[in-house]
Amino acid sequence: INSDGKPAKFQPPPKPVIIDKQKQREERRFLSPEFIPPRGRTDPLKFYIERKDMIQRRKVFNIPEFYVGSVLAVTTADPYANEKASRFVGICIQRGGKGLGATFVLRNVIEDQGVEICYELYNPRIQAIEVLKLEKRLDDNLMYLRDALPEYSTFDMNMKPVSRLDHEEIPVNKLQVRMKPKPWSKRWERPKYNIKGIKFELPEKKMKEAQKWSQPWLEFDMLREYDTSKIEEKIWKEVNEELKK
Amino acid sequence: QGLLRRSVSHSFLSFASITGACRAIQKLTRVRVVDNSALGNTPYHRPPKCIHVYNKTGVGKVGDTILLAIKGEKKKALIVGHKMPGPTMTPRFDSNNVVLIEDNGNPIGTRIKTPIPYILRQREGEFSKVLAIARNFV
């Protein structure tokens, strides 16, 4: 009964919203970029054999999903470290190589000294790869962090992993990084690098001058196109089948 | 004037690199002394430079001894990290780091705050004293 004295109108309970997590998880597929073979005239048998070896390693050792811009902690077996294992925490700035030679570079600033280590994903010396913070950035190559202020590359060595739900989308960190004064190791303002994650504090004149090196015809060049969607589908099916065995 | 272009620290010895692409350490490379010795940390109008590498090739990598010219004196030093990418799984530093050393291998400073690569532990016999004063390892 309402405060007016009149009987309250019957409100039916809200309908339950069913989130089918299984379906949502399957909609989001992640194929590690080193599975996709490069464009060329090599026999696909070579990539098939390599993929078999990669899947074999993945069955024994879990390589988690991560992107450029996520913070990882890697423990490696080192004969010269105390406790024979060394742990390094850093932000992934680059993922390179295809097949078994796939590498990723982690960067961190320890005691005001920038340190980068290039790890091989399938190296048997690696004992554990832990993703502390899974996120993407605006670019897929963060080499400009070397010329950015050191605060953007510092991560605590004893950082706790940031919890996230399974079915959520990977967050894109739209952070715009502030740079040290020029000169930089590369001229990041030039359109060839196509960097979106830097807050350029350069004068307008310099930005316009950098556009002189733009090559607008490149995006229309048909010979440069490499459509990987069908290849990815096939490899995804193959890899999933093998991993489930 | 080139040194003052990128003012990083309060002293006019800028530890950030000035030249672009640096490779491993050879003659005339400017290095950064990372221990807490007086010789390495007092400011001088010229940065410490390598004048000789004790190696068959003139290129010094991690673990090589070099001759430095600091404050008008010659001093030996041990390379503990360079900008050049080395073998995979080894760290690459953002500056060419060096620890001052005597002729018999004893370090002059008493503490090394910057991280040192684990590879140096391989030659425990020669560098035991340097490794003893190191705090962080990478």
Coordinates of C-alpha atoms in Angstrom, one line a residue:
Chain A
I1 CA 0.0 0.0 0.0
N2 CA 1.4 3.4 -1.1
S3 CA 1.9 6.4 1.2
D4 CA -1.2 7.9 -0.5
G5 CA -3.4 5.2 0.9
K6 CA -4.3 3.8 -2.5
P7 CA -3.2 0.2 -3.3
A8 CA 0.1 0.1 -5.2
K9 CA -0.1 -1.1 -8.8
F10 CA 1.3 -4.6 -9.3
Q11 CA 4.8 -4.3 -10.8
P12 CA 5.9 -7.7 -12.4
P13 CA 9.5 -8.6 -11.5
P14 CA 12.1 -7.7 -14.2
K15 CA 12.8 -10.5 -16.7
P16 CA 16.1 -12.2 -16.0
V17 CA 18.8 -11.4 -18.5
I18 CA 20.7 -14.6 -19.5
I19 CA 24.3 -14.0 -20.5
D20 CA 25.5 -17.0 -22.4
K21 CA 29.2 -16.9 -21.4
Q22 CA 30.1 -19.9 -23.5
K23 CA 28.8 -18.2 -26.6
Q24 CA 30.5 -14.9 -25.8
R25 CA 33.8 -16.6 -25.2
E26 CA 33.7 -18.5 -28.5
E27 CA 32.9 -15.3 -30.4
R28 CA 36.2 -13.9 -29.2
R29 CA 39.0 -15.9 -30.8
F30 CA 42.6 -15.3 -30.3
L31 CA 45.3 -16.8 -32.5
S32 CA 48.8 -15.9 -31.5
P33 CA 50.4 -13.9 -34.3
E34 CA 53.4 -16.2 -34.8
F35 CA 51.1 -19.0 -36.1
I36 CA 50.2 -17.0 -39.2
P37 CA 52.8 -17.8 -41.9
P38 CA 54.5 -14.9 -43.7
R39 CA 53.7 -14.3 -47.3
G40 CA 56.1 -16.0 -49.6
R41 CA 56.9 -18.9 -51.8
T42 CA 57.9 -21.4 -49.1
D43 CA 56.3 -24.8 -49.0
P44 CA 53.4 -24.8 -46.6
L45 CA 54.7 -28.1 -45.3
K46 CA 57.5 -26.3 -43.4
F47 CA 54.9 -24.2 -41.6
Y48 CA 52.8 -27.2 -40.9
I49 CA 55.7 -29.1 -39.2
E50 CA 56.7 -25.9 -37.3
R51 CA 53.1 -25.6 -36.1
K52 CA 53.1 -29.2 -34.9
D53 CA 56.2 -28.4 -32.8
M54 CA 54.6 -25.2 -31.5
I55 CA 51.5 -27.0 -30.4
Q56 CA 53.6 -29.7 -28.8
R57 CA 55.3 -27.1 -26.7
R58 CA 52.0 -25.4 -25.8
K59 CA 50.6 -28.6 -24.5
V60 CA 53.4 -28.9 -22.0
F61 CA 53.8 -25.2 -21.2
N62 CA 51.0 -22.6 -21.1
I63 CA 51.7 -19.5 -23.2
P64 CA 48.9 -17.1 -22.3
E65 CA 47.2 -14.6 -24.6
F66 CA 48.8 -11.2 -24.5
Y67 CA 49.2 -8.2 -26.7
V68 CA 51.7 -5.4 -27.1
G69 CA 51.1 -3.1 -24.2
S70 CA 50.3 -5.8 -21.6
V71 CA 52.5 -6.2 -18.5
L72 CA 54.1 -9.6 -18.2
A73 CA 56.2 -11.4 -15.6
V74 CA 58.6 -14.0 -17.1
T75 CA 60.6 -16.5 -14.9
T76 CA 63.6 -18.0 -16.8
A77 CA 65.9 -20.8 -15.8
D78 CA 69.4 -19.3 -15.3
P79 CA 72.4 -21.2 -14.2
Y80 CA 74.0 -18.1 -12.8
A81 CA 71.1 -16.7 -10.8
N82 CA 70.6 -17.5 -7.2
E83 CA 67.7 -20.1 -6.9
K84 CA 68.6 -20.9 -10.5
A85 CA 65.6 -18.8 -11.7
S86 CA 65.3 -15.1 -12.6
R87 CA 62.1 -13.1 -12.8
F88 CA 61.6 -10.1 -14.9
V89 CA 58.5 -7.9 -15.1
G90 CA 57.9 -5.5 -18.0
I91 CA 55.6 -4.1 -20.6
C92 CA 55.6 -5.9 -23.9
I93 CA 56.8 -3.3 -26.5
Q94 CA 57.1 -5.6 -29.6
R95 CA 56.2 -9.0 -30.8
G96 CA 58.3 -10.3 -33.6
G97 CA 59.3 -13.4 -35.5
K98 CA 57.1 -16.2 -36.9
G99 CA 57.0 -19.8 -36.0
L100 CA 59.3 -21.2 -33.3
G101 CA 61.5 -18.2 -33.3
A102 CA 58.8 -15.8 -32.2
T103 CA 60.0 -13.2 -29.7
F104 CA 58.6 -10.5 -27.5
V105 CA 60.5 -7.6 -25.9
L106 CA 59.8 -6.6 -22.3
R107 CA 60.8 -3.2 -21.1
N108 CA 61.1 -1.9 -17.5
V109 CA 62.9 0.9 -15.8
I110 CA 64.8 -0.3 -12.7
E111 CA 66.7 2.2 -10.5
D112 CA 66.5 4.9 -13.2
Q113 CA 68.0 2.5 -15.8
G114 CA 65.9 1.3 -18.7
V115 CA 66.3 -2.4 -19.3
E116 CA 64.8 -4.4 -22.2
I117 CA 65.0 -8.1 -22.6
C118 CA 64.0 -10.0 -25.8
Y119 CA 62.5 -13.4 -24.9
E120 CA 61.8 -16.3 -27.2
L121 CA 58.3 -17.6 -26.7
Y122 CA 59.2 -21.2 -27.4
N123 CA 62.6 -21.3 -25.6
P124 CA 62.7 -24.2 -23.1
R125 CA 64.5 -22.0 -20.6
I126 CA 61.3 -20.1 -19.9
Q127 CA 59.6 -21.6 -16.9
A128 CA 56.6 -19.3 -16.5
I129 CA 54.9 -16.5 -18.3
E130 CA 52.4 -14.6 -16.3
V131 CA 50.2 -11.8 -17.6
L132 CA 49.9 -9.2 -14.8
K133 CA 47.8 -6.7 -16.8
L134 CA 46.1 -7.7 -20.1
E135 CA 45.5 -4.7 -22.3
K136 CA 46.1 -3.3 -25.7
R137 CA 47.5 0.1 -26.7
L138 CA 46.8 2.4 -29.7
D139 CA 49.9 1.1 -31.6
D140 CA 51.3 -2.4 -32.0
N141 CA 54.9 -1.3 -31.6
L142 CA 55.8 0.7 -28.5
M143 CA 59.5 1.3 -29.4
Y144 CA 58.8 5.0 -28.8
L145 CA 58.8 4.3 -25.0
R146 CA 62.5 4.5 -25.2
D147 CA 62.2 8.2 -25.9
A148 CA 59.3 8.8 -23.6
L149 CA 59.5 9.9 -20.0
P150 CA 60.7 7.0 -17.9
E151 CA 57.5 7.1 -15.8
Y152 CA 55.6 5.4 -18.7
S153 CA 57.9 2.4 -18.7
T154 CA 58.3 1.9 -14.9
F155 CA 56.5 -1.1 -13.4
D156 CA 56.9 -2.5 -9.9
M157 CA 58.7 -5.8 -9.9
N158 CA 56.3 -7.1 -7.2
M159 CA 53.2 -6.0 -9.1
K160 CA 50.1 -7.9 -8.3
P161 CA 48.1 -9.3 -11.3
V162 CA 45.1 -7.2 -12.2
S163 CA 42.0 -9.3 -12.1
R164 CA 39.7 -9.3 -15.1
L165 CA 36.6 -11.2 -16.1
D166 CA 36.9 -13.9 -18.7
H167 CA 34.2 -12.7 -21.1
E168 CA 35.1 -9.1 -21.1
E169 CA 36.7 -7.5 -24.2
I170 CA 40.4 -6.6 -24.0
P171 CA 40.6 -3.0 -22.8
V172 CA 42.4 -0.6 -25.1
N173 CA 44.5 1.9 -23.1
K174 CA 44.2 5.2 -25.0
L175 CA 47.1 6.7 -23.2
Q176 CA 49.0 9.4 -25.0
V177 CA 52.6 9.4 -23.8
R178 CA 54.7 12.5 -23.2
M179 CA 58.2 12.4 -24.7
K180 CA 61.6 13.6 -23.6
P181 CA 62.9 16.6 -25.6
K182 CA 64.2 15.8 -29.1
P183 CA 66.5 14.3 -30.5
W184 CA 64.7 10.9 -30.4
S185 CA 66.1 7.5 -31.6
K186 CA 63.6 7.6 -34.5
R187 CA 61.6 10.5 -35.9
W188 CA 58.3 9.3 -34.4
E189 CA 56.3 12.2 -35.7
R190 CA 56.7 11.0 -39.3
P191 CA 53.7 9.3 -40.9
K192 CA 55.6 6.2 -41.8
Y193 CA 55.5 5.1 -38.2
N194 CA 51.8 6.0 -37.9
I195 CA 52.0 6.4 -34.1
K196 CA 48.8 7.4 -32.3
G197 CA 50.0 6.9 -28.7
I198 CA 52.2 10.0 -28.4
K199 CA 51.1 13.5 -27.3
F200 CA 53.2 15.5 -29.7
E201 CA 54.1 18.8 -28.1
L202 CA 56.0 20.0 -31.2
P203 CA 55.1 23.2 -33.0
E204 CA 52.6 23.1 -35.9
K205 CA 55.4 23.9 -38.4
K206 CA 57.3 20.7 -37.4
M207 CA 54.2 18.5 -37.7
K208 CA 53.5 19.9 -41.1
E209 CA 57.1 19.4 -42.2
A210 CA 56.9 15.8 -41.1
Q211 CA 53.9 15.2 -43.3
K212 CA 56.2 15.9 -46.3
W213 CA 57.3 12.3 -45.9
S214 CA 53.9 10.8 -46.1
Q215 CA 53.2 8.2 -48.8
P216 CA 49.4 8.4 -49.3
W217 CA 49.5 6.0 -52.3
L218 CA 50.6 3.1 -50.0
E219 CA 47.2 2.3 -48.7
F220 CA 45.9 1.8 -52.2
D221 CA 48.7 -0.4 -53.3
M222 CA 47.0 -3.8 -54.0
L223 CA 50.2 -5.8 -54.1
R224 CA 50.9 -5.0 -50.4
E225 CA 47.6 -6.4 -49.2
Y226 CA 47.9 -9.6 -47.3
D227 CA 44.4 -10.9 -46.3
T228 CA 45.0 -13.4 -43.5
S229 CA 41.3 -14.0 -42.5
K230 CA 41.0 -17.4 -44.4
I231 CA 44.4 -18.6 -43.4
E232 CA 43.6 -17.7 -39.8
E233 CA 40.4 -19.6 -39.9
K234 CA 42.1 -22.8 -41.1
I235 CA 45.0 -22.5 -38.7
W236 CA 42.6 -21.7 -35.8
K237 CA 40.6 -24.9 -36.4
E238 CA 43.8 -27.0 -36.8
V239 CA 45.4 -25.6 -33.6
N240 CA 42.3 -25.9 -31.5
E241 CA 41.7 -29.5 -32.6
E242 CA 45.3 -30.5 -31.7
L243 CA 45.2 -28.7 -28.4
K244 CA 42.0 -30.4 -27.3
K245 CA 43.5 -33.9 -27.9
Chain B
Q1 CA 76.9 22.8 -26.1
G2 CA 75.9 19.4 -27.5
L3 CA 76.0 18.1 -23.9
L4 CA 73.5 20.6 -22.7
R5 CA 71.0 20.0 -25.5
R6 CA 69.1 17.4 -23.4
S7 CA 69.2 18.5 -19.8
V8 CA 68.4 15.4 -17.9
S9 CA 69.9 15.7 -14.4
H10 CA 71.0 18.6 -12.4
S11 CA 74.7 18.1 -13.2
F12 CA 75.7 19.0 -16.7
L13 CA 77.0 15.5 -17.2
S14 CA 74.0 14.2 -19.1
F15 CA 73.6 10.5 -18.7
A16 CA 71.0 10.1 -21.4
S17 CA 72.6 9.3 -24.7
I18 CA 73.3 12.1 -27.1
T19 CA 74.2 10.2 -30.3
G20 CA 71.5 8.1 -31.9
A21 CA 72.3 4.5 -32.8
C22 CA 74.9 3.3 -30.4
R23 CA 76.6 0.0 -30.8
A24 CA 78.8 -1.8 -28.3
I25 CA 81.7 -0.1 -26.6
Q26 CA 84.8 0.8 -28.6
K27 CA 87.4 3.6 -28.6
L28 CA 86.0 7.1 -28.0
T29 CA 82.6 5.9 -26.8
R30 CA 81.2 8.0 -24.0
V31 CA 80.2 5.7 -21.1
R32 CA 78.3 6.1 -17.9
V33 CA 80.0 5.1 -14.6
V34 CA 77.4 3.4 -12.4
D35 CA 79.2 2.8 -9.1
N36 CA 79.4 5.3 -6.2
S37 CA 83.1 6.1 -6.5
A38 CA 84.2 9.7 -6.2
L39 CA 86.1 9.6 -9.5
G40 CA 83.0 8.5 -11.4
N41 CA 80.5 10.8 -9.8
T42 CA 82.2 14.2 -9.5
P43 CA 81.2 16.4 -12.5
Y44 CA 83.8 17.3 -15.1
H45 CA 83.5 19.3 -18.3
R46 CA 84.2 16.2 -20.4
P47 CA 82.3 12.9 -20.1
P48 CA 84.4 9.7 -19.4
K49 CA 85.5 8.1 -22.7
C50 CA 86.9 4.7 -23.6
I51 CA 90.4 4.9 -25.0
H52 CA 91.3 1.2 -25.3
V53 CA 89.5 -2.1 -25.3
Y54 CA 91.4 -5.1 -23.9
N55 CA 90.1 -7.5 -26.6
K56 CA 91.3 -9.0 -29.8
T57 CA 88.6 -7.0 -31.7
G58 CA 88.3 -3.4 -30.6
V59 CA 84.7 -3.9 -29.6
G60 CA 83.8 -4.4 -25.9
K61 CA 80.8 -6.3 -24.8
V62 CA 79.5 -7.2 -21.3
G63 CA 82.4 -8.5 -19.2
D64 CA 85.2 -6.9 -21.1
T65 CA 87.8 -4.6 -19.6
I66 CA 88.4 -1.2 -21.1
L67 CA 90.6 1.8 -20.4
L68 CA 88.8 5.0 -19.6
A69 CA 89.9 8.6 -19.6
I70 CA 88.2 10.3 -16.6
K71 CA 89.0 13.7 -15.2
G72 CA 92.3 13.7 -17.0
E73 CA 93.3 10.3 -15.6
K74 CA 93.5 6.8 -17.1
K75 CA 91.5 4.2 -15.3
K76 CA 90.5 0.6 -16.1
A77 CA 86.8 -0.3 -16.1
L78 CA 84.5 -3.3 -16.5
I79 CA 81.6 -3.1 -19.0
V80 CA 78.4 -4.1 -17.2
G81 CA 75.8 -3.3 -19.9
H82 CA 75.6 -1.7 -23.3
K83 CA 73.0 -0.3 -25.7
M84 CA 73.7 -2.9 -28.4
P85 CA 71.2 -5.8 -28.4
G86 CA 73.1 -9.0 -27.4
P87 CA 72.0 -12.7 -27.5
T88 CA 68.3 -13.3 -26.8
M89 CA 67.3 -13.6 -23.1
T90 CA 70.1 -11.2 -22.1
P91 CA 69.2 -7.7 -21.0
R92 CA 69.8 -4.6 -23.2
F93 CA 70.4 -1.4 -21.3
D94 CA 69.5 2.2 -22.3
S95 CA 73.0 3.4 -21.6
N96 CA 76.5 2.1 -21.8
N97 CA 77.3 1.2 -18.2
V98 CA 80.7 0.7 -16.7
V99 CA 82.2 0.0 -13.3
L100 CA 85.6 1.5 -12.4
I101 CA 88.2 -1.1 -11.5
E102 CA 91.9 -1.2 -10.3
D103 CA 94.6 -3.1 -12.3
N104 CA 94.2 -6.2 -10.0
G105 CA 90.4 -6.2 -10.5
N106 CA 89.3 -4.6 -7.3
P107 CA 86.4 -2.1 -7.8
I108 CA 87.0 1.4 -6.6
G109 CA 83.4 2.1 -5.5
T110 CA 81.5 0.4 -2.7
R111 CA 78.0 0.0 -4.1
I112 CA 76.4 -0.5 -7.5
K113 CA 72.7 0.4 -7.6
T114 CA 72.0 -0.1 -11.3
P115 CA 71.0 -3.7 -12.4
I116 CA 73.8 -6.0 -13.5
P117 CA 73.2 -8.9 -16.0
Y118 CA 73.4 -12.4 -14.6
I119 CA 75.9 -13.4 -17.3
L120 CA 78.7 -11.8 -15.3
R121 CA 78.3 -14.5 -12.6
Q122 CA 79.8 -16.9 -15.1
R123 CA 83.2 -15.4 -14.5
E124 CA 82.9 -15.5 -10.7
G125 CA 86.6 -15.8 -10.3
E126 CA 87.7 -12.6 -12.0
F127 CA 84.7 -10.4 -11.0
S128 CA 83.8 -11.8 -7.6
K129 CA 84.5 -8.4 -5.8
V130 CA 82.5 -6.4 -8.4
L131 CA 79.6 -8.9 -8.1
A132 CA 79.8 -8.7 -4.3
I133 CA 79.1 -4.9 -4.3
A134 CA 76.3 -5.2 -6.9
R135 CA 72.8 -4.8 -5.4
N136 CA 70.4 -5.7 -8.2
F137 CA 70.7 -8.3 -10.9
V138 CA 68.6 -8.6 -14.1

